[in-house]
Short mmCIF file of N, CA and C in Angstrom, two decimals:
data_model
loop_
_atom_site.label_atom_id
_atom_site.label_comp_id
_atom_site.label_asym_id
_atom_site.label_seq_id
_atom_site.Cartn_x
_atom_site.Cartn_y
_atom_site.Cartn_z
N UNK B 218 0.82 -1.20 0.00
CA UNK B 218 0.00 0.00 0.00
C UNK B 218 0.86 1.26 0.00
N UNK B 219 2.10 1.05 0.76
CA UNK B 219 2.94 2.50 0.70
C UNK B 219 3.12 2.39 -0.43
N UNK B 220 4.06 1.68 -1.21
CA UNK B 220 4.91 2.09 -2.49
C UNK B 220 3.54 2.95 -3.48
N UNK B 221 2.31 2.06 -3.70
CA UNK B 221 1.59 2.77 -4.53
C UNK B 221 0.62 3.74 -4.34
N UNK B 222 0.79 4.23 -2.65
CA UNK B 222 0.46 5.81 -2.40
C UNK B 222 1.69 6.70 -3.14
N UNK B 223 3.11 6.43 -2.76
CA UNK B 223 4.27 6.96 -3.19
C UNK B 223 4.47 6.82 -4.54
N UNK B 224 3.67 5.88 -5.79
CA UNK B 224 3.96 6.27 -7.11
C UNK B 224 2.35 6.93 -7.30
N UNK B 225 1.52 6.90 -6.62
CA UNK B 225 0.06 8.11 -6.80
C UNK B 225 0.84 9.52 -6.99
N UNK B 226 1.23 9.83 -5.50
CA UNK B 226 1.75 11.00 -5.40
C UNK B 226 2.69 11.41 -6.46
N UNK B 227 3.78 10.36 -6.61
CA UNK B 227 4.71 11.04 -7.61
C UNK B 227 3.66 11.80 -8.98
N UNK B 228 3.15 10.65 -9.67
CA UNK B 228 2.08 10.75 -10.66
C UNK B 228 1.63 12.03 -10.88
N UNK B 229 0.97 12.59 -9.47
CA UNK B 229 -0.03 13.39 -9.66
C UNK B 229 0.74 14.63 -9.48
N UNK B 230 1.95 14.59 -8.67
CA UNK B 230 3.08 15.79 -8.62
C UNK B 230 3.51 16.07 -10.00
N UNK B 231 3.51 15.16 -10.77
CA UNK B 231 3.91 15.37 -12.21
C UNK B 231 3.02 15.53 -13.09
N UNK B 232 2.09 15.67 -13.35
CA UNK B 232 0.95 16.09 -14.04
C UNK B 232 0.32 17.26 -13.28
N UNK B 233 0.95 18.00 -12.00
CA UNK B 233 0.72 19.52 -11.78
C UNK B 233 1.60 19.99 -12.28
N UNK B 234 2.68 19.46 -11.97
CA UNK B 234 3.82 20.13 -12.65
C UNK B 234 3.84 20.51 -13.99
N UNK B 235 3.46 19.23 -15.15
CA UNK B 235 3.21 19.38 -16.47
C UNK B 235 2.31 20.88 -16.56
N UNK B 236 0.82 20.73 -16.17
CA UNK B 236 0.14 22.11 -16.49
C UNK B 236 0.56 23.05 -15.71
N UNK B 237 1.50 23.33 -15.07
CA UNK B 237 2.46 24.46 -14.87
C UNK B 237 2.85 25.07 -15.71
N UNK B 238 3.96 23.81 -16.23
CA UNK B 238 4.79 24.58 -17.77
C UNK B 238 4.25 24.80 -18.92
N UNK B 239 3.11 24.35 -18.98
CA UNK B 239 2.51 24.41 -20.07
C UNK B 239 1.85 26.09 -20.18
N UNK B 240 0.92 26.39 -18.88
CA UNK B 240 1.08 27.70 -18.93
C UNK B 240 1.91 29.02 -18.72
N UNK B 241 3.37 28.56 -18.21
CA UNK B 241 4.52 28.94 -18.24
C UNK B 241 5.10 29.22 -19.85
N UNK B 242 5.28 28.15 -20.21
CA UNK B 242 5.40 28.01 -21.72
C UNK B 242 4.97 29.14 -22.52
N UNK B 243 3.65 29.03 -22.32
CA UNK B 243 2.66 29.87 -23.21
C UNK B 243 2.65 31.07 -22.58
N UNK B 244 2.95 31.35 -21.78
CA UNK B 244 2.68 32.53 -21.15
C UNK B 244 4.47 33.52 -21.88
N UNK B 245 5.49 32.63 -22.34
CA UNK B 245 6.58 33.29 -22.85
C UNK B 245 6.44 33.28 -24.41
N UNK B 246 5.78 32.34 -24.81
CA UNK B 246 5.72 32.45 -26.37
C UNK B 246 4.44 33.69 -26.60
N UNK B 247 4.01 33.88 -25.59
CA UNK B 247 2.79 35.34 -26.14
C UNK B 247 4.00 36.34 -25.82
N UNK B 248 4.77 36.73 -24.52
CA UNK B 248 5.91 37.70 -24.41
C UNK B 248 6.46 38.14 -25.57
N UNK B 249 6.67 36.76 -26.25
CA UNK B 249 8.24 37.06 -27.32
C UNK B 249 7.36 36.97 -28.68
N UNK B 250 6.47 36.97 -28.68
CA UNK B 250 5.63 37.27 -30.22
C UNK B 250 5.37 36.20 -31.07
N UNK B 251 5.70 34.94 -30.67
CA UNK B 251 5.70 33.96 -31.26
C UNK B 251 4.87 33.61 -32.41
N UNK B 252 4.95 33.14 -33.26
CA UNK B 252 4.02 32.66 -34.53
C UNK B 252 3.32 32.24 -33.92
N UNK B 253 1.94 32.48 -34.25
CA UNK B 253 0.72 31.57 -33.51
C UNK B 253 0.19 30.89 -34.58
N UNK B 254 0.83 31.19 -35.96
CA UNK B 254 0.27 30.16 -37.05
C UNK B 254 1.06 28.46 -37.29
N UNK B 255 2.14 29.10 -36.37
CA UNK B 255 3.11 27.57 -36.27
C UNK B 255 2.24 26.39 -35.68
N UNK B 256 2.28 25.25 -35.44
CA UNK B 256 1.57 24.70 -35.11
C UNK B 256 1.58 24.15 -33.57
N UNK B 257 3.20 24.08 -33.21
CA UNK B 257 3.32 23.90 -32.08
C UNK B 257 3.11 24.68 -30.91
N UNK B 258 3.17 25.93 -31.44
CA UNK B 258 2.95 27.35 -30.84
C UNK B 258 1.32 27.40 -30.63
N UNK B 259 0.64 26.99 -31.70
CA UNK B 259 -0.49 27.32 -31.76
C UNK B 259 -1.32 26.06 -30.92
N UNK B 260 -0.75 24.91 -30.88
CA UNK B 260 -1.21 23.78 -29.57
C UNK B 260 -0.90 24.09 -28.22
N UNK B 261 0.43 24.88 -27.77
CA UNK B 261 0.65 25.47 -26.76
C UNK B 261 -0.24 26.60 -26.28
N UNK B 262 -0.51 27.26 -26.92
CA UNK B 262 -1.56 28.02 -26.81
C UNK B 262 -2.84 27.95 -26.11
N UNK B 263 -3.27 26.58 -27.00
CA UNK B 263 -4.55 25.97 -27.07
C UNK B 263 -5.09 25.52 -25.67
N UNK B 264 -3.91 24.74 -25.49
CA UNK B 264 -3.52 23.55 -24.38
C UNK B 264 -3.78 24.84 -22.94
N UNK B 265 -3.10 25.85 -23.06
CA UNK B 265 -2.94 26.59 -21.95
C UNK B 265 -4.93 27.01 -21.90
N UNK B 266 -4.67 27.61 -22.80
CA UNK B 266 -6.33 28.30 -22.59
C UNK B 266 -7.49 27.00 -22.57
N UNK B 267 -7.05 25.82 -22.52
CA UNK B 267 -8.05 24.40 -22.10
C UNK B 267 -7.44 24.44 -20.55
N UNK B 268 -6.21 24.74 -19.96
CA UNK B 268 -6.32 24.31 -18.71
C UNK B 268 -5.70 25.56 -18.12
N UNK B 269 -6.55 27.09 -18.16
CA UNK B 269 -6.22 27.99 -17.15
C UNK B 269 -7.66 28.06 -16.66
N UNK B 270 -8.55 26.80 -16.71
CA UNK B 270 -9.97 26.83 -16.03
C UNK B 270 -10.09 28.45 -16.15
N UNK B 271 -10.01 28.95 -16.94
CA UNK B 271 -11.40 30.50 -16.92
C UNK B 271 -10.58 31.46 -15.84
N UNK B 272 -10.42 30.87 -15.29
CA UNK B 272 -9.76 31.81 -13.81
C UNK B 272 -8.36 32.68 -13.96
N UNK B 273 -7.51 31.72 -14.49
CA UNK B 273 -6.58 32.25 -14.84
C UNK B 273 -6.16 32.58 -16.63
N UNK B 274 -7.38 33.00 -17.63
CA UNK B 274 -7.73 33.20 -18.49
C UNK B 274 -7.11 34.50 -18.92
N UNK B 275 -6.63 34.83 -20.16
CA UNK B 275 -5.94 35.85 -20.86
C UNK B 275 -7.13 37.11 -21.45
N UNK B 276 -8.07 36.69 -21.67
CA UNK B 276 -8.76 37.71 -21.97
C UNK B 276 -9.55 38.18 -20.13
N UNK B 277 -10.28 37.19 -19.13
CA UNK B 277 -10.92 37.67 -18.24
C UNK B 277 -10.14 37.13 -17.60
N UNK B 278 -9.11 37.06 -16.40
CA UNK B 278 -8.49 36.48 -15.53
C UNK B 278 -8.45 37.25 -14.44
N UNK B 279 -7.51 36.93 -13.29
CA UNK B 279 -7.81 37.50 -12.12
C UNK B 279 -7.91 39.04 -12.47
N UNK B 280 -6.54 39.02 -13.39
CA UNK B 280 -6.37 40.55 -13.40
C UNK B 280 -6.62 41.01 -14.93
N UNK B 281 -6.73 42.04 -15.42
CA UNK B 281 -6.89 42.78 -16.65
C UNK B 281 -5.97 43.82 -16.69
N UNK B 282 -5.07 44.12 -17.75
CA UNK B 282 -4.74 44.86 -18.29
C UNK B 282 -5.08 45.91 -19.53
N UNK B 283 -4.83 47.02 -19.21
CA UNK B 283 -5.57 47.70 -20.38
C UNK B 283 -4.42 48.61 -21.06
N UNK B 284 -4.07 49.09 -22.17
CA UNK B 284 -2.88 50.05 -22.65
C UNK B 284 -2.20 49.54 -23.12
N UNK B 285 -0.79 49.45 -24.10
CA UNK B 285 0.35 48.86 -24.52
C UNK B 285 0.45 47.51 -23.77
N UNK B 286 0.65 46.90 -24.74
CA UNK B 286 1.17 45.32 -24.14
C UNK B 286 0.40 44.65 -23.37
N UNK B 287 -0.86 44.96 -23.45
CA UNK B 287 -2.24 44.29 -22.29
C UNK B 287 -1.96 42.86 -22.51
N UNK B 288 -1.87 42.48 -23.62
CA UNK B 288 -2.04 40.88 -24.54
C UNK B 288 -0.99 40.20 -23.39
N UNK B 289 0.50 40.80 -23.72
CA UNK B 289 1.29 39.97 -23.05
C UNK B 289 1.55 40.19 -21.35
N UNK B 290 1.17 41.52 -20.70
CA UNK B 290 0.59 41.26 -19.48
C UNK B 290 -0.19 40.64 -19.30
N UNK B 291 -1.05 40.33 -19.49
CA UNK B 291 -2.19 39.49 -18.84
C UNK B 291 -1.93 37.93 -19.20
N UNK B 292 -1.44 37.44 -19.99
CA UNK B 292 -0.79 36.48 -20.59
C UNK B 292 0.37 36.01 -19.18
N UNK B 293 1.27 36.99 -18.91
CA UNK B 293 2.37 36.74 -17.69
C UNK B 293 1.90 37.10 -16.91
N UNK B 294 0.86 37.42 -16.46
CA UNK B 294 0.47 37.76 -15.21
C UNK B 294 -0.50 36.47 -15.10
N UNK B 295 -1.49 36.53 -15.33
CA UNK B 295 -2.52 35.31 -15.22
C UNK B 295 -1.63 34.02 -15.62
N UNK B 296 -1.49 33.92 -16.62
CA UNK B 296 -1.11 32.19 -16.92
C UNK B 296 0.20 31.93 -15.57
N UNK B 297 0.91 33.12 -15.44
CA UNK B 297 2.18 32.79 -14.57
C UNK B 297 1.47 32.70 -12.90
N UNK B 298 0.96 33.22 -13.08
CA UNK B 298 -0.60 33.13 -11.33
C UNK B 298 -0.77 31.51 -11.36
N UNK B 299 -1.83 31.41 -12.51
CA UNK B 299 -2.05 29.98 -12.71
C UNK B 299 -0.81 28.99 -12.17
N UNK B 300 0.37 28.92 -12.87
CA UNK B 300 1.58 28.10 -12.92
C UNK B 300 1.54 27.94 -11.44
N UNK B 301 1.65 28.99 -10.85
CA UNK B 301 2.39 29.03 -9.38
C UNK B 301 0.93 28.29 -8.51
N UNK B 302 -0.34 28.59 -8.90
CA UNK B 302 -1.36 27.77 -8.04
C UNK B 302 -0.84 26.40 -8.55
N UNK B 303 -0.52 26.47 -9.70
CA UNK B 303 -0.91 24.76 -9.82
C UNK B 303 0.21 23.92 -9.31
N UNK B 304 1.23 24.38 -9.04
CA UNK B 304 2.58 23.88 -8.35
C UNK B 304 1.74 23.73 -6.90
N UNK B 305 1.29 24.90 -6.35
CA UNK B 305 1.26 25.00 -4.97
C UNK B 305 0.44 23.65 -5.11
N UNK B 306 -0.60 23.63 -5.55
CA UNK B 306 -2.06 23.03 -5.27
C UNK B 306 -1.50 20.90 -5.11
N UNK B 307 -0.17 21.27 -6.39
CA UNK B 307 0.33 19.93 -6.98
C UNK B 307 1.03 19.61 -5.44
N UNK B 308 1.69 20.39 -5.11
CA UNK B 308 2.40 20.20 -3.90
C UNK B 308 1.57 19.48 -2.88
N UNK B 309 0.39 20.14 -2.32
CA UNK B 309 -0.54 19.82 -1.52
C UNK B 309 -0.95 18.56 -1.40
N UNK B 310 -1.09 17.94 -2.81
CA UNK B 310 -2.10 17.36 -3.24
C UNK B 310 -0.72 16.06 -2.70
N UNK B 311 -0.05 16.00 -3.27
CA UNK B 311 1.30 14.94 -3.18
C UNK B 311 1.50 14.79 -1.89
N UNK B 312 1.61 15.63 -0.65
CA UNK B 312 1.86 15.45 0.56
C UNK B 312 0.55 14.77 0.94
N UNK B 313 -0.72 15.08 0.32
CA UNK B 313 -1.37 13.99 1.45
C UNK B 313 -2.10 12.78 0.91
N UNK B 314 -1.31 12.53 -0.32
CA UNK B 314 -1.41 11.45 -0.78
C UNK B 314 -0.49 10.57 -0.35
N UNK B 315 0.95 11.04 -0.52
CA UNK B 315 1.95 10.49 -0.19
C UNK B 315 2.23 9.90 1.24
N UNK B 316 2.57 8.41 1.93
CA UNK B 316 2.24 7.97 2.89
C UNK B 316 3.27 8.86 3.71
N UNK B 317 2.89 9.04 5.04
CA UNK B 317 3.82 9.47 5.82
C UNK B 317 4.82 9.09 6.01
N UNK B 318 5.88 10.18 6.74
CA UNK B 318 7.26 9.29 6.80
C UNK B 318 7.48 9.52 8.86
#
């Protein structure tokens, strides 16, 4: 029963982690102007705005920007918000899955 609380946890630490970078990712390819007609760019994209649940969303997210560069503020501000909940949340989630020591 320990070992496969301890490969749950790993598991699920790594699939917060994954949608971390993913909106990490995306949150630097909007910074740096990236082709959004590329395709990989444009799945990164995709992928982020399927898992910033609405909340941490580029057009309505916690926060809004308005003036020069709104696109890629709100882009590093929200998606990088997101990243850091979903680490925290991944963290959480792994400690009390993970059997005690």
């Amino acid at each position: 029963m320990t070992i496969w609380r301890t490969r749950v946890s790993q598991l699920l630490w790594t699939a917060f982690v994954l949608l971390a970078l993913v909106l990490a990712v995306a949150a630097l390819l909007v910074a740096i102007d990236a082709n959004e007609d590329n395709g990989l760019v444009d799945f990164v994209l995709r992928a982020a705005d399927a898992v910033d649940l609405g909340v941490f969303s580029r057009e309505n997210g916690v926060r809004e920007f308005t003036g020069d560069n709104a696109e890629t503020k709100n882009a590093l501000f929200n998606w990088g918000l997101g990243a850091v909940v979903y680490l925290l949340l991944g963290r959480l989630v792994e400690r009390l899955v993970r059997p005690g020591r």
